[in-house]
Amino acid sequence: MLPDCGGAIAALRMKSGDKAYDLLRPAALADIEARNLGHMSCLPLAPFATYTKDGYLRFGDEVVALGKVADAARLLPTYWTVQDASDTRATLTWYHEPGLWGWPWGFQILQRLRLSDEGLEIYLALTNIGAKPMPAGIGLRFTLDCRERTLLMGAQPVSSQESPPVRLGVKDLAFNAQPVEGCLQVQWPEAHLTLDLTLGGPFSIVNLRSR
């Protein structure tokens, strides 16, 4: 967990006997030191979790030029406040001042992580702290480890009518996936390893990348 790098996750591993398996593509030390958010294992997305057309956001009668934050659709490198932490859990918060990076509304985002024998649970919440309504969306971007043959099961690409399973190659890939019944599965057949991604609450789309 990297509170000083956009609240990102640098690695997620599972140990079995004397072996360790990366469930997400681990971030390199150089990328962590450079705060290269595009190479993190998991990244919280806010104040929106998709891309904006032409770098502009239209909300009611207001048009906002977002610049570079619109291209990445994520929090830029910044420090999160650690509210509490232990070996198995952490609670982080981040406050956005109105107008910072071209986003005119103020908000606070909370990220809570809990690690157990059943897996990793990530909770996100965004609160509008201004007096006026604001558009908002939050989510997570996962970077899959596709150095070996990888299959994505139970997911429908949002921008395509292709039926699952979707085969992911080892080259860069980025798309939004619609899980079937709220859950999708990543499989590494040669390693006999499976990762289940389950969505809860209002979340219905997973933002996936591979490296």
PDB file of C-alpha atoms in Angstrom:
ATOM      1  CA  MET A   1       0.000   0.000   0.000  1.00  0.00           C
ATOM      2  CA  LEU A   2       1.411   3.388  -1.040  1.00  0.00           C
ATOM      3  CA  PRO A   3      -0.195   6.346   0.778  1.00  0.00           C
ATOM      4  CA  ASP A   4       2.400   8.704  -0.743  1.00  0.00           C
ATOM      5  CA  CYS A   5       1.703   7.510  -4.298  1.00  0.00           C
ATOM      6  CA  GLY A   6      -1.939   8.234  -4.942  1.00  0.00           C
ATOM      7  CA  GLY A   7      -3.174   5.610  -2.472  1.00  0.00           C
ATOM      8  CA  ALA A   8      -2.161   2.898  -4.934  1.00  0.00           C
ATOM      9  CA  ILE A   9      -1.389  -0.760  -4.302  1.00  0.00           C
ATOM     10  CA  ALA A  10       2.106  -1.798  -5.394  1.00  0.00           C
ATOM     11  CA  ALA A  11       1.604  -5.585  -5.284  1.00  0.00           C
ATOM     12  CA  LEU A  12      -0.861  -8.298  -4.347  1.00  0.00           C
ATOM     13  CA  ARG A  13       0.635 -11.748  -3.802  1.00  0.00           C
ATOM     14  CA  MET A  14      -0.588 -15.111  -2.654  1.00  0.00           C
ATOM     15  CA  LYS A  15       1.749 -17.581  -0.941  1.00  0.00           C
ATOM     16  CA  SER A  16       1.337 -21.325  -1.359  1.00  0.00           C
ATOM     17  CA  GLY A  17       3.971 -23.403   0.374  1.00  0.00           C
ATOM     18  CA  ASP A  18       7.359 -22.056  -0.613  1.00  0.00           C
ATOM     19  CA  LYS A  19       6.022 -20.256  -3.712  1.00  0.00           C
ATOM     20  CA  ALA A  20       4.548 -16.779  -4.137  1.00  0.00           C
ATOM     21  CA  TYR A  21       2.222 -15.795  -6.979  1.00  0.00           C
ATOM     22  CA  ASP A  22       1.496 -12.254  -8.143  1.00  0.00           C
ATOM     23  CA  LEU A  23      -2.259 -11.797  -8.557  1.00  0.00           C
ATOM     24  CA  LEU A  24      -1.722  -8.308  -9.984  1.00  0.00           C
ATOM     25  CA  ARG A  25       1.272  -7.022 -11.929  1.00  0.00           C
ATOM     26  CA  PRO A  26       3.709  -5.710  -9.259  1.00  0.00           C
ATOM     27  CA  ALA A  27       5.030  -2.185  -9.564  1.00  0.00           C
ATOM     28  CA  ALA A  28       8.751  -1.773 -10.149  1.00  0.00           C
ATOM     29  CA  LEU A  29      10.792   0.086  -7.550  1.00  0.00           C
ATOM     30  CA  ALA A  30      11.680   2.748 -10.120  1.00  0.00           C
ATOM     31  CA  ASP A  31       7.989   3.395 -10.832  1.00  0.00           C
ATOM     32  CA  ILE A  32       7.234   3.652  -7.117  1.00  0.00           C
ATOM     33  CA  GLU A  33      10.056   6.132  -6.578  1.00  0.00           C
ATOM     34  CA  ALA A  34       8.916   8.155  -9.607  1.00  0.00           C
ATOM     35  CA  ARG A  35       5.256   7.930  -8.511  1.00  0.00           C
ATOM     36  CA  ASN A  36       4.319   6.515 -11.905  1.00  0.00           C
ATOM     37  CA  LEU A  37       0.676   5.743 -11.231  1.00  0.00           C
ATOM     38  CA  GLY A  38       0.154   4.089 -14.584  1.00  0.00           C
ATOM     39  CA  HIS A  39       2.358   1.176 -13.482  1.00  0.00           C
ATOM     40  CA  MET A  40       0.755   0.436 -10.131  1.00  0.00           C
ATOM     41  CA  SER A  41      -1.016  -2.860  -9.380  1.00  0.00           C
ATOM     42  CA  CYS A  42      -4.263  -1.165  -8.375  1.00  0.00           C
ATOM     43  CA  LEU A  43      -5.211   2.491  -8.525  1.00  0.00           C
ATOM     44  CA  PRO A  44      -8.236   4.327  -7.069  1.00  0.00           C
ATOM     45  CA  LEU A  45      -9.993   6.458  -9.678  1.00  0.00           C
ATOM     46  CA  ALA A  46     -11.605   9.753  -8.729  1.00  0.00           C
ATOM     47  CA  PRO A  47     -13.368  12.126  -9.130  1.00  0.00           C
ATOM     48  CA  PHE A  48     -14.451  10.123 -12.158  1.00  0.00           C
ATOM     49  CA  ALA A  49     -13.591   6.627 -13.301  1.00  0.00           C
ATOM     50  CA  THR A  50     -13.924   6.908 -17.073  1.00  0.00           C
ATOM     51  CA  TYR A  51     -12.602   9.208 -19.782  1.00  0.00           C
ATOM     52  CA  THR A  52     -14.065  12.562 -20.744  1.00  0.00           C
ATOM     53  CA  LYS A  53     -14.656  13.517 -24.350  1.00  0.00           C
ATOM     54  CA  ASP A  54     -12.037  15.960 -25.659  1.00  0.00           C
ATOM     55  CA  GLY A  55     -10.877  16.797 -22.132  1.00  0.00           C
ATOM     56  CA  TYR A  56     -14.079  18.686 -21.303  1.00  0.00           C
ATOM     57  CA  LEU A  57     -16.768  17.934 -18.735  1.00  0.00           C
ATOM     58  CA  ARG A  58     -20.315  19.219 -19.201  1.00  0.00           C
ATOM     59  CA  PHE A  59     -22.423  19.349 -16.058  1.00  0.00           C
ATOM     60  CA  GLY A  60     -25.693  21.201 -16.352  1.00  0.00           C
ATOM     61  CA  ASP A  61     -24.931  24.568 -17.902  1.00  0.00           C
ATOM     62  CA  GLU A  62     -21.284  24.440 -16.838  1.00  0.00           C
ATOM     63  CA  VAL A  63     -18.388  23.363 -19.061  1.00  0.00           C
ATOM     64  CA  VAL A  64     -15.088  22.554 -17.330  1.00  0.00           C
ATOM     65  CA  ALA A  65     -11.751  22.184 -19.141  1.00  0.00           C
ATOM     66  CA  LEU A  66      -9.955  19.426 -17.243  1.00  0.00           C
ATOM     67  CA  GLY A  67      -6.656  19.292 -19.133  1.00  0.00           C
ATOM     68  CA  LYS A  68      -4.324  16.433 -18.268  1.00  0.00           C
ATOM     69  CA  VAL A  69      -6.453  15.050 -15.446  1.00  0.00           C
ATOM     70  CA  ALA A  70      -9.134  14.241 -18.025  1.00  0.00           C
ATOM     71  CA  ASP A  71      -6.730  12.119 -20.051  1.00  0.00           C
ATOM     72  CA  ALA A  72      -5.786   9.870 -17.134  1.00  0.00           C
ATOM     73  CA  ALA A  73      -9.159   9.933 -15.338  1.00  0.00           C
ATOM     74  CA  ARG A  74      -7.485   9.408 -11.983  1.00  0.00           C
ATOM     75  CA  LEU A  75      -5.998  11.173  -9.005  1.00  0.00           C
ATOM     76  CA  LEU A  76      -2.614  12.640  -9.765  1.00  0.00           C
ATOM     77  CA  PRO A  77       0.375  11.694  -7.538  1.00  0.00           C
ATOM     78  CA  THR A  78      -0.434  13.011  -4.089  1.00  0.00           C
ATOM     79  CA  TYR A  79      -0.186  12.092  -0.439  1.00  0.00           C
ATOM     80  CA  TRP A  80      -3.048  10.379   1.312  1.00  0.00           C
ATOM     81  CA  THR A  81      -3.592  10.595   5.062  1.00  0.00           C
ATOM     82  CA  VAL A  82      -3.349   7.297   6.938  1.00  0.00           C
ATOM     83  CA  GLN A  83      -6.184   7.251   9.462  1.00  0.00           C
ATOM     84  CA  ASP A  84      -5.341   3.808  10.834  1.00  0.00           C
ATOM     85  CA  ALA A  85      -3.282   0.819   9.724  1.00  0.00           C
ATOM     86  CA  SER A  86      -2.176  -2.648  10.781  1.00  0.00           C
ATOM     87  CA  ASP A  87      -0.750  -5.734   9.088  1.00  0.00           C
ATOM     88  CA  THR A  88      -4.169  -6.641   7.663  1.00  0.00           C
ATOM     89  CA  ARG A  89      -6.077  -3.380   7.229  1.00  0.00           C
ATOM     90  CA  ALA A  90      -5.684   0.300   6.410  1.00  0.00           C
ATOM     91  CA  THR A  91      -7.899   3.375   6.131  1.00  0.00           C
ATOM     92  CA  LEU A  92      -6.759   6.283   3.948  1.00  0.00           C
ATOM     93  CA  THR A  93      -8.378   9.626   3.160  1.00  0.00           C
ATOM     94  CA  TRP A  94      -7.597  12.377   0.722  1.00  0.00           C
ATOM     95  CA  TYR A  95      -8.985  15.915   0.517  1.00  0.00           C
ATOM     96  CA  HIS A  96      -9.273  17.733  -2.817  1.00  0.00           C
ATOM     97  CA  GLU A  97      -9.277  21.499  -2.676  1.00  0.00           C
ATOM     98  CA  PRO A  98     -11.731  23.194  -5.072  1.00  0.00           C
ATOM     99  CA  GLY A  99     -10.001  24.232  -8.297  1.00  0.00           C
ATOM    100  CA  LEU A 100      -6.996  21.926  -7.947  1.00  0.00           C
ATOM    101  CA  TRP A 101      -5.980  20.448 -11.359  1.00  0.00           C
ATOM    102  CA  GLY A 102      -8.953  22.162 -12.950  1.00  0.00           C
ATOM    103  CA  TRP A 103     -11.598  20.313 -10.913  1.00  0.00           C
ATOM    104  CA  PRO A 104     -13.747  23.119  -9.454  1.00  0.00           C
ATOM    105  CA  TRP A 105     -15.479  21.117  -6.718  1.00  0.00           C
ATOM    106  CA  GLY A 106     -14.136  20.130  -3.319  1.00  0.00           C
ATOM    107  CA  PHE A 107     -14.477  16.561  -2.117  1.00  0.00           C
ATOM    108  CA  GLN A 108     -12.990  13.951   0.170  1.00  0.00           C
ATOM    109  CA  ILE A 109     -12.352  10.332  -0.775  1.00  0.00           C
ATOM    110  CA  LEU A 110     -11.973   7.436   1.648  1.00  0.00           C
ATOM    111  CA  GLN A 111     -10.316   4.120   0.864  1.00  0.00           C
ATOM    112  CA  ARG A 112     -10.498   1.203   3.283  1.00  0.00           C
ATOM    113  CA  LEU A 113      -8.614  -2.067   2.729  1.00  0.00           C
ATOM    114  CA  ARG A 114      -8.970  -5.314   4.624  1.00  0.00           C
ATOM    115  CA  LEU A 115      -6.861  -8.422   3.978  1.00  0.00           C
ATOM    116  CA  SER A 116      -8.099 -11.821   5.160  1.00  0.00           C
ATOM    117  CA  ASP A 117      -7.771 -15.492   4.285  1.00  0.00           C
ATOM    118  CA  GLU A 118     -10.659 -15.000   1.850  1.00  0.00           C
ATOM    119  CA  GLY A 119      -8.940 -12.217  -0.094  1.00  0.00           C
ATOM    120  CA  LEU A 120      -8.603  -8.439  -0.273  1.00  0.00           C
ATOM    121  CA  GLU A 121     -11.643  -6.206   0.276  1.00  0.00           C
ATOM    122  CA  ILE A 122     -11.451  -2.600  -0.958  1.00  0.00           C
ATOM    123  CA  TYR A 123     -14.069  -0.025   0.019  1.00  0.00           C
ATOM    124  CA  LEU A 124     -14.253   3.407  -1.652  1.00  0.00           C
ATOM    125  CA  ALA A 125     -16.425   6.395  -0.774  1.00  0.00           C
ATOM    126  CA  LEU A 126     -16.491   9.960  -2.109  1.00  0.00           C
ATOM    127  CA  THR A 127     -18.122  12.863  -0.259  1.00  0.00           C
ATOM    128  CA  ASN A 128     -18.996  16.217  -1.784  1.00  0.00           C
ATOM    129  CA  ILE A 129     -17.911  18.790   0.814  1.00  0.00           C
ATOM    130  CA  GLY A 130     -19.130  21.818  -1.142  1.00  0.00           C
ATOM    131  CA  ALA A 131     -22.456  23.617  -1.061  1.00  0.00           C
ATOM    132  CA  LYS A 132     -23.322  22.867  -4.710  1.00  0.00           C
ATOM    133  CA  PRO A 133     -23.990  19.530  -6.434  1.00  0.00           C
ATOM    134  CA  MET A 134     -21.017  18.018  -8.258  1.00  0.00           C
ATOM    135  CA  PRO A 135     -20.620  15.223 -10.797  1.00  0.00           C
ATOM    136  CA  ALA A 136     -18.592  12.315  -9.457  1.00  0.00           C
ATOM    137  CA  GLY A 137     -17.583   8.759 -10.077  1.00  0.00           C
ATOM    138  CA  ILE A 138     -15.148   6.462  -8.315  1.00  0.00           C
ATOM    139  CA  GLY A 139     -13.626   3.112  -9.117  1.00  0.00           C
ATOM    140  CA  LEU A 140     -10.492   0.979  -9.234  1.00  0.00           C
ATOM    141  CA  ARG A 141      -8.093   0.264 -12.071  1.00  0.00           C
ATOM    142  CA  PHE A 142      -6.471  -3.173 -11.908  1.00  0.00           C
ATOM    143  CA  THR A 143      -3.265  -4.049 -13.759  1.00  0.00           C
ATOM    144  CA  LEU A 144      -3.271  -7.753 -14.533  1.00  0.00           C
ATOM    145  CA  ASP A 145      -0.091  -9.800 -14.653  1.00  0.00           C
ATOM    146  CA  CYS A 146      -0.171 -11.271 -18.160  1.00  0.00           C
ATOM    147  CA  ARG A 147       3.406 -12.445 -18.485  1.00  0.00           C
ATOM    148  CA  GLU A 148       1.958 -15.952 -18.803  1.00  0.00           C
ATOM    149  CA  ARG A 149      -1.134 -17.039 -20.747  1.00  0.00           C
ATOM    150  CA  THR A 150      -4.117 -15.326 -19.177  1.00  0.00           C
ATOM    151  CA  LEU A 151      -7.861 -15.812 -19.566  1.00  0.00           C
ATOM    152  CA  LEU A 152     -10.596 -13.444 -18.465  1.00  0.00           C
ATOM    153  CA  MET A 153     -13.837 -15.299 -17.746  1.00  0.00           C
ATOM    154  CA  GLY A 154     -17.336 -13.989 -17.113  1.00  0.00           C
ATOM    155  CA  ALA A 155     -16.731 -10.479 -18.471  1.00  0.00           C
ATOM    156  CA  GLN A 156     -18.295  -8.585 -21.343  1.00  0.00           C
ATOM    157  CA  PRO A 157     -16.229  -5.701 -22.791  1.00  0.00           C
ATOM    158  CA  VAL A 158     -18.453  -2.635 -22.493  1.00  0.00           C
ATOM    159  CA  SER A 159     -17.515  -1.343 -25.946  1.00  0.00           C
ATOM    160  CA  SER A 160     -17.898  -4.705 -27.709  1.00  0.00           C
ATOM    161  CA  GLN A 161     -20.441  -7.443 -28.315  1.00  0.00           C
ATOM    162  CA  GLU A 162     -17.765 -10.134 -28.093  1.00  0.00           C
ATOM    163  CA  SER A 163     -18.766 -13.023 -25.875  1.00  0.00           C
ATOM    164  CA  PRO A 164     -16.608 -14.153 -22.963  1.00  0.00           C
ATOM    165  CA  PRO A 165     -14.064 -15.563 -22.374  1.00  0.00           C
ATOM    166  CA  VAL A 166     -11.786 -12.750 -23.481  1.00  0.00           C
ATOM    167  CA  ARG A 167      -8.163 -13.702 -24.066  1.00  0.00           C
ATOM    168  CA  LEU A 168      -5.646 -11.161 -22.820  1.00  0.00           C
ATOM    169  CA  GLY A 169      -2.242 -10.989 -24.456  1.00  0.00           C
ATOM    170  CA  VAL A 170       1.051 -10.037 -22.885  1.00  0.00           C
ATOM    171  CA  LYS A 171       1.073  -6.604 -24.521  1.00  0.00           C
ATOM    172  CA  ASP A 172      -0.519  -3.442 -23.154  1.00  0.00           C
ATOM    173  CA  LEU A 173      -4.286  -3.552 -23.072  1.00  0.00           C
ATOM    174  CA  ALA A 174      -6.897  -1.303 -21.479  1.00  0.00           C
ATOM    175  CA  PHE A 175     -10.665  -1.622 -21.492  1.00  0.00           C
ATOM    176  CA  ASN A 176     -13.754  -1.512 -19.320  1.00  0.00           C
ATOM    177  CA  ALA A 177     -15.407  -4.866 -18.599  1.00  0.00           C
ATOM    178  CA  GLN A 178     -18.972  -5.618 -17.543  1.00  0.00           C
ATOM    179  CA  PRO A 179     -18.881  -8.582 -15.116  1.00  0.00           C
ATOM    180  CA  VAL A 180     -21.533 -11.248 -15.451  1.00  0.00           C
ATOM    181  CA  GLU A 181     -23.617 -11.299 -12.253  1.00  0.00           C
ATOM    182  CA  GLY A 182     -21.155  -8.944 -10.553  1.00  0.00           C
ATOM    183  CA  CYS A 183     -18.131 -11.249 -10.676  1.00  0.00           C
ATOM    184  CA  LEU A 184     -15.364 -11.931 -13.178  1.00  0.00           C
ATOM    185  CA  GLN A 185     -12.497 -14.376 -13.025  1.00  0.00           C
ATOM    186  CA  VAL A 186      -8.873 -14.152 -14.142  1.00  0.00           C
ATOM    187  CA  GLN A 187      -7.200 -17.492 -14.844  1.00  0.00           C
ATOM    188  CA  TRP A 188      -3.571 -18.495 -15.345  1.00  0.00           C
ATOM    189  CA  PRO A 189      -3.953 -22.066 -16.652  1.00  0.00           C
ATOM    190  CA  GLU A 190      -0.291 -23.064 -16.523  1.00  0.00           C
ATOM    191  CA  ALA A 191       0.020 -21.960 -12.896  1.00  0.00           C
ATOM    192  CA  HIS A 192      -3.394 -23.433 -11.940  1.00  0.00           C
ATOM    193  CA  LEU A 193      -4.182 -20.058 -10.399  1.00  0.00           C
ATOM    194  CA  THR A 194      -7.468 -18.113 -10.338  1.00  0.00           C
ATOM    195  CA  LEU A 195      -8.361 -14.603  -9.186  1.00  0.00           C
ATOM    196  CA  ASP A 196     -12.010 -13.667  -8.562  1.00  0.00           C
ATOM    197  CA  LEU A 197     -13.000  -9.985  -8.797  1.00  0.00           C
ATOM    198  CA  THR A 198     -16.382  -9.349  -7.163  1.00  0.00           C
ATOM    199  CA  LEU A 199     -18.149  -5.981  -7.296  1.00  0.00           C
ATOM    200  CA  GLY A 200     -20.433  -4.659  -4.589  1.00  0.00           C
ATOM    201  CA  GLY A 201     -22.759  -1.731  -4.051  1.00  0.00           C
ATOM    202  CA  PRO A 202     -23.244   0.546  -7.079  1.00  0.00           C
ATOM    203  CA  PHE A 203     -20.174  -0.676  -8.974  1.00  0.00           C
ATOM    204  CA  SER A 204     -20.888  -2.477 -12.248  1.00  0.00           C
ATOM    205  CA  ILE A 205     -17.795  -1.971 -14.431  1.00  0.00           C
ATOM    206  CA  VAL A 206     -14.158  -2.995 -13.918  1.00  0.00           C
ATOM    207  CA  ASN A 207     -11.332  -0.978 -15.477  1.00  0.00           C
ATOM    208  CA  LEU A 208      -8.612  -3.432 -16.520  1.00  0.00           C
ATOM    209  CA  ARG A 209      -5.124  -3.090 -17.897  1.00  0.00           C
ATOM    210  CA  SER A 210      -2.420  -5.632 -18.607  1.00  0.00           C
ATOM    211  CA  ARG A 211       1.369  -5.364 -18.807  1.00  0.00           C
TER     212      ARG A 211
END
